[in-house]
mmCIF file of C-alpha atoms and ligand atoms in Angstrom:
data_model
loop_
_atom_site.group_PDB
_atom_site.id
_atom_site.type_symbol
_atom_site.label_atom_id
_atom_site.label_comp_id
_atom_site.label_asym_id
_atom_site.label_seq_id
_atom_site.Cartn_x
_atom_site.Cartn_y
_atom_site.Cartn_z
ATOM 1 C CA MET M 6 140.950 37.621 209.664
ATOM 2 C CA LEU M 7 136.954 38.987 210.680
ATOM 3 C CA GLU M 8 137.407 37.283 213.987
ATOM 4 C CA ALA M 9 139.896 39.589 215.049
ATOM 5 C CA LEU M 10 138.377 42.468 214.945
ATOM 6 C CA PRO M 11 138.485 43.976 217.913
ATOM 7 C CA ARG M 12 134.785 44.903 219.968
ATOM 8 C CA ALA M 13 135.075 48.577 219.530
ATOM 9 C CA THR M 14 134.068 47.893 215.689
ATOM 10 C CA PHE M 15 131.146 45.997 216.759
ATOM 11 C CA SER M 16 129.933 48.806 219.230
ATOM 12 C CA LEU M 17 130.010 51.367 215.815
ATOM 13 C CA LEU M 18 128.269 49.026 213.408
ATOM 14 C CA ALA M 19 126.070 48.984 216.332
ATOM 15 C CA GLY M 20 125.430 52.684 216.286
ATOM 16 C CA SER M 21 125.372 53.233 212.689
ATOM 17 C CA LEU M 22 122.119 54.476 211.462
ATOM 18 C CA THR M 23 122.092 53.378 208.181
ATOM 19 C CA LEU M 24 123.325 49.906 208.551
ATOM 20 C CA LYS M 25 120.100 49.940 211.070
ATOM 21 C CA ARG M 26 117.735 51.426 208.048
ATOM 22 C CA LEU M 27 119.429 48.963 205.693
ATOM 23 C CA ALA M 28 119.155 45.709 207.662
ATOM 24 C CA SER M 29 115.607 46.132 209.098
ATOM 25 C CA ARG M 30 114.504 47.293 205.205
ATOM 26 C CA TYR M 31 116.458 44.307 203.362
ATOM 27 C CA GLY M 32 114.717 41.961 206.218
ATOM 28 C CA MET M 33 116.269 39.403 208.637
ATOM 29 C CA ARG M 34 116.033 36.418 206.023
ATOM 30 C CA ARG M 35 117.741 38.539 203.455
ATOM 31 C CA THR M 36 120.785 39.998 205.405
ATOM 32 C CA SER M 37 121.850 37.049 207.815
ATOM 33 C CA SER M 38 120.177 33.915 208.852
ATOM 34 C CA PHE M 39 122.789 33.244 211.464
ATOM 35 C CA ALA M 40 121.040 36.697 213.491
ATOM 36 C CA ARG M 41 117.762 33.729 213.795
ATOM 37 C CA ARG M 42 120.472 32.518 216.435
ATOM 38 C CA PHE M 43 120.431 35.283 218.938
ATOM 39 C CA ILE M 44 116.712 37.008 217.743
ATOM 40 C CA ALA M 45 113.390 35.126 217.511
ATOM 41 C CA GLY M 46 112.227 36.407 214.666
ATOM 42 C CA GLU M 47 110.663 39.792 213.221
ATOM 43 C CA ASP M 48 106.626 39.883 214.743
ATOM 44 C CA ILE M 49 105.227 39.124 218.059
ATOM 45 C CA ALA M 50 104.088 35.978 216.496
ATOM 46 C CA ASP M 51 107.847 34.665 216.355
ATOM 47 C CA ALA M 52 108.738 35.705 219.580
ATOM 48 C CA ILE M 53 105.409 33.854 220.959
ATOM 49 C CA GLU M 54 106.767 30.965 219.158
ATOM 50 C CA ALA M 55 109.804 30.779 220.523
ATOM 51 C CA ALA M 56 108.403 31.640 224.330
ATOM 52 C CA HIS M 57 105.870 28.843 224.382
ATOM 53 C CA ALA M 58 109.083 26.556 222.918
ATOM 54 C CA ILE M 59 111.332 27.915 225.881
ATOM 55 C CA GLU M 60 108.523 27.611 228.948
ATOM 56 C CA ARG M 61 107.955 23.785 227.752
ATOM 57 C CA GLU M 62 111.062 23.737 228.854
ATOM 58 C CA GLY M 63 110.550 24.812 231.953
ATOM 59 C CA LEU M 64 111.678 28.228 231.965
ATOM 60 C CA LEU M 65 111.009 31.950 232.030
ATOM 61 C CA VAL M 66 110.927 34.706 229.301
ATOM 62 C CA THR M 67 110.872 38.317 228.822
ATOM 63 C CA LEU M 68 110.246 39.530 225.395
ATOM 64 C CA ASP M 69 112.476 42.859 224.481
ATOM 65 C CA LEU M 70 110.802 44.350 220.855
ATOM 66 C CA LEU M 71 113.676 45.766 219.573
ATOM 67 C CA GLY M 72 114.581 49.494 219.379
ATOM 68 C CA GLU M 73 116.449 52.056 220.404
ATOM 69 C CA SER M 74 117.708 55.628 220.017
ATOM 70 C CA VAL M 75 114.177 56.943 218.601
ATOM 71 C CA VAL M 76 114.676 60.981 217.649
ATOM 72 C CA THR M 77 111.409 62.265 217.284
ATOM 73 C CA SER M 78 108.676 62.227 219.567
ATOM 74 C CA GLU M 79 106.101 61.083 216.624
ATOM 75 C CA ASP M 80 108.302 57.936 216.167
ATOM 76 C CA ALA M 81 108.561 57.637 220.692
ATOM 77 C CA ALA M 82 104.810 57.723 220.370
ATOM 78 C CA ARG M 83 104.916 55.406 217.639
ATOM 79 C CA ALA M 84 107.399 52.349 219.892
ATOM 80 C CA THR M 85 105.130 53.160 222.709
ATOM 81 C CA ARG M 86 101.750 52.073 220.799
ATOM 82 C CA SER M 87 103.535 49.222 219.411
ATOM 83 C CA TYR M 88 104.555 48.140 223.207
ATOM 84 C CA ILE M 89 100.975 48.521 224.009
ATOM 85 C CA GLU M 90 100.195 45.915 220.959
ATOM 86 C CA VAL M 91 102.478 43.654 222.326
ATOM 87 C CA ILE M 92 100.708 43.864 225.776
ATOM 88 C CA GLY M 93 97.361 42.816 224.156
ATOM 89 C CA GLU M 94 99.231 39.806 221.891
ATOM 90 C CA VAL M 95 101.068 38.431 225.127
ATOM 91 C CA GLU M 96 97.787 38.167 227.041
ATOM 92 C CA ARG M 97 96.071 36.439 224.825
ATOM 93 C CA SER M 98 99.187 33.860 223.910
ATOM 94 C CA GLY M 99 99.260 32.735 227.577
ATOM 95 C CA ILE M 100 102.867 33.284 227.783
ATOM 96 C CA ASP M 101 104.846 34.979 230.996
ATOM 97 C CA ARG M 102 103.813 38.404 231.262
ATOM 98 C CA ASN M 103 107.324 40.245 231.065
ATOM 99 C CA LEU M 104 108.629 43.008 229.082
ATOM 100 C CA SER M 105 111.854 44.562 228.584
ATOM 101 C CA VAL M 106 112.678 48.201 226.997
ATOM 102 C CA LYS M 107 114.242 50.623 226.570
ATOM 103 C CA LEU M 108 114.432 54.157 227.594
ATOM 104 C CA SER M 109 115.530 55.687 224.129
ATOM 105 C CA GLN M 110 113.193 53.847 222.315
ATOM 106 C CA LEU M 111 110.303 55.613 224.728
ATOM 107 C CA GLY M 112 111.630 58.879 223.723
ATOM 108 C CA LEU M 113 115.045 59.808 226.385
ATOM 109 C CA ASP M 114 116.409 60.892 223.773
ATOM 110 C CA VAL M 115 113.989 63.758 222.304
ATOM 111 C CA ASP M 116 113.521 64.676 225.920
ATOM 112 C CA ARG M 117 113.654 63.143 229.545
ATOM 113 C CA ALA M 118 110.067 64.582 229.857
ATOM 114 C CA THR M 119 109.496 62.372 226.456
ATOM 115 C CA GLY M 120 110.730 59.271 228.083
ATOM 116 C CA ILE M 121 109.490 59.212 231.427
ATOM 117 C CA ASP M 122 105.914 60.218 229.646
ATOM 118 C CA ASN M 123 106.135 57.425 227.253
ATOM 119 C CA LEU M 124 107.343 54.391 230.068
ATOM 120 C CA ARG M 125 104.545 55.470 232.039
ATOM 121 C CA ARG M 126 101.562 54.881 229.338
ATOM 122 C CA LEU M 127 103.407 51.120 229.355
ATOM 123 C CA LEU M 128 103.425 50.922 233.003
ATOM 124 C CA ASP M 129 99.369 52.201 232.712
ATOM 125 C CA ALA M 130 98.938 49.677 229.882
ATOM 126 C CA ALA M 131 100.634 47.349 231.964
ATOM 127 C CA THR M 132 99.858 47.317 235.580
ATOM 128 C CA PRO M 133 95.879 45.547 234.958
ATOM 129 C CA GLY M 134 97.523 42.484 233.653
ATOM 130 C CA ASN M 135 100.175 41.999 235.723
ATOM 131 C CA PHE M 136 103.086 42.472 233.634
ATOM 132 C CA PHE M 137 106.499 43.308 235.030
ATOM 133 C CA VAL M 138 108.347 45.993 232.805
ATOM 134 C CA ARG M 139 112.259 45.974 233.260
ATOM 135 C CA VAL M 140 114.454 49.126 231.542
ATOM 136 C CA ASP M 141 116.953 47.761 230.018
ATOM 137 C CA MET M 142 120.476 49.951 230.549
ATOM 138 C CA GLU M 143 121.875 51.398 227.714
ATOM 139 C CA SER M 144 125.071 53.611 227.325
ATOM 140 C CA SER M 145 126.733 55.269 230.061
ATOM 141 C CA LYS M 146 124.980 58.826 229.020
ATOM 142 C CA TYR M 147 121.465 57.174 229.919
ATOM 143 C CA THR M 148 122.844 55.774 233.171
ATOM 144 C CA ALA M 149 121.608 58.532 236.085
ATOM 145 C CA HIS M 150 118.464 58.842 233.689
ATOM 146 C CA THR M 151 117.164 56.040 233.383
ATOM 147 C CA LEU M 152 117.411 55.559 237.119
ATOM 148 C CA ASP M 153 115.545 58.791 238.023
ATOM 149 C CA ALA M 154 113.280 58.017 235.622
ATOM 150 C CA VAL M 155 112.334 54.211 236.919
ATOM 151 C CA GLU M 156 112.522 55.420 240.566
ATOM 152 C CA THR M 157 110.022 58.495 239.762
ATOM 153 C CA LEU M 158 108.018 56.629 238.829
ATOM 154 C CA TRP M 159 108.123 54.318 241.441
ATOM 155 C CA GLY M 160 108.267 57.391 243.827
ATOM 156 C CA ILE M 161 104.554 58.103 242.601
ATOM 157 C CA GLY M 162 103.596 54.073 243.392
ATOM 158 C CA TYR M 163 104.108 52.183 240.521
ATOM 159 C CA ARG M 164 105.191 48.601 241.557
ATOM 160 C CA ASN M 165 105.828 46.594 238.373
ATOM 161 C CA VAL M 166 109.063 48.179 237.158
ATOM 162 C CA GLY M 167 112.696 47.475 237.688
ATOM 163 C CA VAL M 168 115.520 48.023 236.153
ATOM 164 C CA VAL M 169 118.980 46.826 234.996
ATOM 165 C CA ILE M 170 122.651 47.551 236.751
ATOM 166 C CA GLN M 171 126.209 46.997 234.987
ATOM 167 C CA SER M 172 129.072 45.189 236.615
ATOM 168 C CA TYR M 173 131.790 46.920 234.312
ATOM 169 C CA LEU M 174 130.576 50.851 235.482
ATOM 170 C CA ARG M 175 132.834 52.227 238.230
ATOM 171 C CA ARG M 176 129.220 54.099 239.762
ATOM 172 C CA SER M 177 127.459 50.438 240.396
ATOM 173 C CA LYS M 178 128.169 50.046 243.620
ATOM 174 C CA ASP M 179 126.372 53.180 245.113
ATOM 175 C CA ASP M 180 123.293 52.508 242.322
ATOM 176 C CA VAL M 181 122.903 48.781 244.083
ATOM 177 C CA GLU M 182 122.712 50.737 246.977
ATOM 178 C CA ARG M 183 120.136 52.912 246.004
ATOM 179 C CA MET M 184 117.906 50.615 244.244
ATOM 180 C CA ASN M 185 117.958 48.170 247.229
ATOM 181 C CA ARG M 186 117.041 50.989 249.492
ATOM 182 C CA LEU M 187 114.229 51.829 247.217
ATOM 183 C CA GLY M 188 113.904 48.312 247.126
ATOM 184 C CA ILE M 189 113.056 48.343 243.105
ATOM 185 C CA ARG M 190 114.230 45.112 241.549
ATOM 186 C CA VAL M 191 117.688 44.697 239.888
ATOM 187 C CA ARG M 192 118.588 43.103 236.395
ATOM 188 C CA LEU M 193 122.504 41.931 237.442
ATOM 189 C CA VAL M 194 124.653 41.801 233.816
ATOM 190 C CA LYS M 195 128.028 42.867 232.871
ATOM 191 C CA GLY M 196 127.535 45.637 230.627
ATOM 192 C CA ALA M 197 127.338 45.891 226.472
ATOM 193 C CA TYR M 198 128.477 49.135 225.515
ATOM 194 C CA ARG M 199 131.637 50.897 224.651
ATOM 195 C CA GLU M 200 132.380 52.631 227.519
ATOM 196 C CA SER M 201 135.430 55.324 228.506
ATOM 197 C CA ARG M 202 138.077 54.207 231.633
ATOM 198 C CA ASP M 203 136.869 57.082 233.621
ATOM 199 C CA VAL M 204 133.467 55.426 233.923
ATOM 200 C CA ALA M 205 134.125 51.713 233.449
ATOM 201 C CA PHE M 206 136.509 48.961 234.061
ATOM 202 C CA HIS M 207 137.827 47.438 230.715
ATOM 203 C CA GLN M 208 139.470 44.777 232.293
ATOM 204 C CA LYS M 209 137.440 41.407 232.219
ATOM 205 C CA THR M 210 139.246 40.593 235.963
ATOM 206 C CA ALA M 211 137.417 43.833 237.447
ATOM 207 C CA VAL M 212 134.754 43.725 235.575
ATOM 208 C CA ASP M 213 133.712 40.379 237.154
ATOM 209 C CA ALA M 214 135.182 40.584 240.375
ATOM 210 C CA ALA M 215 132.781 43.267 240.642
ATOM 211 C CA PHE M 216 129.971 41.374 239.202
ATOM 212 C CA VAL M 217 129.844 39.336 242.173
ATOM 213 C CA GLU M 218 130.494 41.818 244.567
ATOM 214 C CA LEU M 219 127.441 43.631 243.523
ATOM 215 C CA MET M 220 125.392 39.792 242.811
ATOM 216 C CA GLU M 221 125.991 39.429 247.022
ATOM 217 C CA ARG M 222 125.079 43.178 247.638
ATOM 218 C CA LEU M 223 121.950 42.450 245.816
ATOM 219 C CA LEU M 224 121.238 38.877 247.512
ATOM 220 C CA LEU M 225 121.636 40.160 250.296
ATOM 221 C CA GLY M 226 119.445 42.799 250.690
ATOM 222 C CA GLY M 227 117.705 43.332 247.113
ATOM 223 C CA THR M 228 114.652 42.652 246.126
ATOM 224 C CA TYR M 229 114.174 39.644 243.940
ATOM 225 C CA PRO M 230 117.242 40.384 242.178
ATOM 226 C CA ALA M 231 117.797 38.489 238.397
ATOM 227 C CA ILE M 232 121.393 37.134 238.009
ATOM 228 C CA ALA M 233 122.099 37.806 234.102
ATOM 229 C CA THR M 234 125.270 36.293 232.844
ATOM 230 C CA HIS M 235 126.164 33.277 230.591
ATOM 231 C CA ASP M 236 129.512 33.306 232.712
ATOM 232 C CA PRO M 237 130.032 29.725 234.125
ATOM 233 C CA ILE M 238 132.038 30.314 237.448
ATOM 234 C CA ILE M 239 129.969 33.592 238.251
ATOM 235 C CA LEU M 240 127.139 31.371 238.065
ATOM 236 C CA ASP M 241 128.453 28.561 240.031
ATOM 237 C CA ALA M 242 129.899 31.698 243.014
ATOM 238 C CA THR M 243 125.931 32.753 243.056
ATOM 239 C CA LYS M 244 124.429 29.801 243.572
ATOM 240 C CA LYS M 245 127.724 29.064 246.379
ATOM 241 C CA PHE M 246 126.557 32.151 247.808
ATOM 242 C CA ALA M 247 122.966 31.891 248.451
ATOM 243 C CA ALA M 248 123.628 28.306 249.448
ATOM 244 C CA VAL M 249 125.841 29.462 251.904
ATOM 245 C CA GLN M 250 123.721 32.193 253.004
ATOM 246 C CA GLY M 251 120.843 30.304 253.287
ATOM 247 C CA ILE M 252 119.242 32.173 250.886
ATOM 248 C CA GLY M 253 115.865 30.362 248.627
ATOM 249 C CA GLN M 254 115.570 29.416 245.107
ATOM 250 C CA ASP M 255 112.710 31.306 245.220
ATOM 251 C CA LYS M 256 114.373 35.219 246.203
ATOM 252 C CA PHE M 257 116.031 35.657 242.994
ATOM 253 C CA GLU M 258 116.430 34.081 239.441
ATOM 254 C CA PHE M 259 118.712 33.797 236.471
ATOM 255 C CA GLN M 260 118.658 35.009 233.011
ATOM 256 C CA MET M 261 120.631 34.299 229.897
ATOM 257 C CA LEU M 262 119.461 35.777 226.522
ATOM 258 C CA TYR M 263 118.194 34.068 223.944
ATOM 259 C CA GLY M 264 120.130 31.741 221.574
ATOM 260 C CA ILE M 265 123.316 31.675 224.094
ATOM 261 C CA ARG M 266 124.358 28.162 226.422
ATOM 262 C CA ARG M 267 120.922 27.204 226.174
ATOM 263 C CA ASP M 268 122.525 23.449 227.823
ATOM 264 C CA LEU M 269 123.684 25.556 230.846
ATOM 265 C CA GLN M 270 119.339 27.025 230.558
ATOM 266 C CA ALA M 271 117.791 23.408 231.095
ATOM 267 C CA ALA M 272 120.473 22.123 233.387
ATOM 268 C CA PHE M 273 119.564 25.138 235.839
ATOM 269 C CA ALA M 274 115.696 24.758 235.407
ATOM 270 C CA SER M 275 116.370 21.369 236.685
ATOM 271 C CA GLU M 276 117.687 22.211 239.667
ATOM 272 C CA GLY M 277 115.241 24.467 240.786
ATOM 273 C CA TYR M 278 116.047 27.523 240.233
ATOM 274 C CA ARG M 279 114.010 30.437 238.763
ATOM 275 C CA PHE M 280 115.908 30.660 235.376
ATOM 276 C CA ARG M 281 113.882 33.827 232.985
ATOM 277 C CA VAL M 282 115.236 33.651 228.820
ATOM 278 C CA TYR M 283 115.375 37.209 227.117
ATOM 279 C CA VAL M 284 113.989 37.251 223.921
ATOM 280 C CA PRO M 285 114.276 39.389 221.178
ATOM 281 C CA PHE M 286 111.940 39.935 218.594
ATOM 282 C CA GLY M 287 111.466 42.884 215.835
ATOM 283 C CA ARG M 288 112.514 44.581 212.985
ATOM 284 C CA GLU M 289 115.447 46.872 214.036
ATOM 285 C CA TRP M 290 117.453 43.695 215.500
ATOM 286 C CA PHE M 291 120.850 45.211 213.731
ATOM 287 C CA PRO M 292 122.145 47.166 216.801
ATOM 288 C CA TYR M 293 121.446 43.779 218.956
ATOM 289 C CA PHE M 294 122.761 41.727 216.661
ATOM 290 C CA MET M 295 126.070 44.112 216.459
ATOM 291 C CA ARG M 296 126.673 44.123 220.137
ATOM 292 C CA ARG M 297 125.737 39.868 220.159
ATOM 293 C CA LEU M 298 128.411 39.695 217.812
ATOM 294 C CA GLY M 299 131.464 41.734 219.770
ATOM 295 C CA GLU M 300 130.847 39.659 223.102
ATOM 296 C CA ARG M 301 132.384 36.756 221.314
ATOM 297 C CA PRO M 302 134.099 37.003 217.869
ATOM 298 C CA ALA M 303 134.079 33.498 216.999
ATOM 299 C CA ASN M 304 130.063 34.391 216.314
ATOM 300 C CA VAL M 305 131.380 36.705 213.734
ATOM 301 C CA GLY M 306 133.470 33.298 212.102
ATOM 302 C CA PHE M 307 129.745 31.791 212.082
ATOM 303 C CA VAL M 308 127.978 34.771 210.656
ATOM 304 C CA PHE M 309 130.345 34.921 207.556
ATOM 305 C CA ARG M 310 130.060 30.728 206.988
ATOM 306 C CA SER M 311 125.882 31.544 206.961
ATOM 307 C CA LEU M 312 126.589 34.350 204.668
ATOM 308 C CA LEU M 313 128.341 32.597 202.397
ATOM 309 C CA ARG M 314 126.211 29.004 202.273
ATOM 310 C CA ASP M 315 123.026 31.586 201.966
ATOM 311 C CA LYS M 316 124.531 32.827 198.982
ATOM 312 C CA SER M 317 125.554 29.033 197.367
HETATM 313 P P1 FDA F 416 131.183 37.071 228.862
HETATM 314 O O1 FDA F 416 130.907 37.786 228.298
HETATM 315 O O2 FDA F 416 132.392 36.984 230.326
HETATM 316 O O3 FDA F 416 130.848 35.807 228.362
HETATM 317 C C1 FDA F 416 130.908 34.486 229.778
HETATM 318 C C2 FDA F 416 130.397 33.256 228.828
HETATM 319 O O4 FDA F 416 129.297 33.222 227.666
HETATM 320 C C3 FDA F 416 131.077 33.574 227.333
HETATM 321 O O5 FDA F 416 132.419 32.234 227.690
HETATM 322 C C4 FDA F 416 130.806 32.524 226.266
HETATM 323 O O6 FDA F 416 130.817 30.815 226.352
HETATM 324 C C5 FDA F 416 129.356 33.231 226.495
HETATM 325 N N1 FDA F 416 128.727 34.103 225.535
HETATM 326 C C6 FDA F 416 128.822 35.413 226.112
HETATM 327 N N2 FDA F 416 127.787 36.222 224.918
HETATM 328 C C7 FDA F 416 128.398 35.421 224.623
HETATM 329 C C8 FDA F 416 127.839 35.667 222.585
HETATM 330 N N3 FDA F 416 127.261 36.808 222.522
HETATM 331 N N4 FDA F 416 127.782 34.466 221.953
HETATM 332 C C9 FDA F 416 127.633 33.412 222.272
HETATM 333 N N5 FDA F 416 128.424 32.759 223.310
HETATM 334 C C10 FDA F 416 128.544 34.035 224.968
HETATM 335 N N6 FDA F 416 123.626 44.421 228.474
HETATM 336 C C11 FDA F 416 124.001 45.874 228.982
HETATM 337 O O7 FDA F 416 124.374 46.654 228.758
HETATM 338 N N7 FDA F 416 122.302 46.288 229.257
HETATM 339 C C12 FDA F 416 121.225 45.552 229.527
HETATM 340 O O8 FDA F 416 120.262 46.329 229.879
HETATM 341 C C13 FDA F 416 121.451 44.321 229.518
HETATM 342 N N8 FDA F 416 120.179 43.246 229.338
HETATM 343 C C14 FDA F 416 120.557 41.853 229.359
HETATM 344 C C15 FDA F 416 119.669 41.072 230.081
HETATM 345 C C16 FDA F 416 120.412 38.970 230.024
HETATM 346 C C17 FDA F 416 118.929 38.690 230.336
HETATM 347 C C18 FDA F 416 121.687 39.842 229.920
HETATM 348 C C19 FDA F 416 121.792 37.886 230.174
HETATM 349 C C20 FDA F 416 122.523 39.774 229.555
HETATM 350 C C21 FDA F 416 122.212 41.271 229.224
HETATM 351 N N9 FDA F 416 123.130 42.275 229.114
HETATM 352 C C22 FDA F 416 123.134 43.843 229.134
HETATM 353 C C23 FDA F 416 124.289 41.928 228.018
HETATM 354 C C24 FDA F 416 125.272 41.937 228.688
HETATM 355 O O9 FDA F 416 126.001 43.050 229.242
HETATM 356 C C25 FDA F 416 127.144 41.028 228.281
HETATM 357 O O10 FDA F 416 127.119 41.751 227.604
HETATM 358 C C26 FDA F 416 126.382 39.479 227.998
HETATM 359 O O11 FDA F 416 125.582 39.278 228.767
HETATM 360 C C27 FDA F 416 128.135 38.845 227.903
HETATM 361 O O12 FDA F 416 128.522 38.588 229.253
HETATM 362 P P2 FDA F 416 128.588 36.961 229.678
HETATM 363 O O13 FDA F 416 128.112 38.040 231.403
HETATM 364 O O14 FDA F 416 127.680 36.832 229.625
HETATM 365 O O15 FDA F 416 129.677 37.282 230.528
#
């Protein structure tokens, strides 16, 4: 019965501050061991251990210190400091220097200036060690601000920053063209938030068709795009398009989320493609976990069974 819950329910749960606080207070081990399938752990040490294991399989990583929707400037400054500490830990560990961050975690909801200032602070700390920082894309209320923030920082000379574009948004063709013109690196995803029909396609076929069209635009005119999906048909279409167009394997990369389709991840790497795994970690894991449940109703059954097992 739980598996029949609509995706919208998970979006609502993901946005619940009370559930988020409870989940981080009681910790991942006590609330859901199933969350460990999608989240490397609560500490940077867990993420680094997971990253080492992934890299041993010939894959690349990007680390995401989970967090979003920060509403005070103090919390935004704290989140920025935590990210800067992650930079030091990653340098010491020797793993790939690649981070993913949400602008609402750095203070976009406090005000735009706070979000941009904190992103700039993070890029300043990331630049000397040659880190790449990808700004994740959140719900459509943030799309324009996120793209503007990245473009502003790009305009003043930051080159170690990229962004994400979601194929379910109707506006994305223009956004891809804009990023291609500027030379800003794009990660293409389908999109994980609940959106209205005015701004987003709701039909899977339309989202998938838009993804393929945007993938082609990025491969032809973009700068080292990342094609981020677990969809085997689209993965195949990307490989074929690149081969037909003579686009080398070093001109783009594939990306997947930690814990999903591990079989495909290893297979792609063995074919010589660059393949990056998105490794989320941290105490603020609840909204991320809810979005992953919403993408695949069968996951809810797994969670339910793992909760029952943990209790017995
Ligand atoms: P689709 O949902 O059609 O799934 C294709 C197949 O993949 C499924 O049939 C299943 O086998 C498998 N699968 C997908 N999701 C699964 C799950 N949760 N559990 C188990 N199996 C699953 N979104 C966003 O809005 N902003 C962002 O910044 C990012 N960033 C990001 C980074 C990376 C590296 C990835 C791979 C994805 C994101 N996303 C994201 C999430 C993205 O928008 C999308 O919600 C998920 O990738 C699921 O969509 P698919 O492209 O996999 O296709």
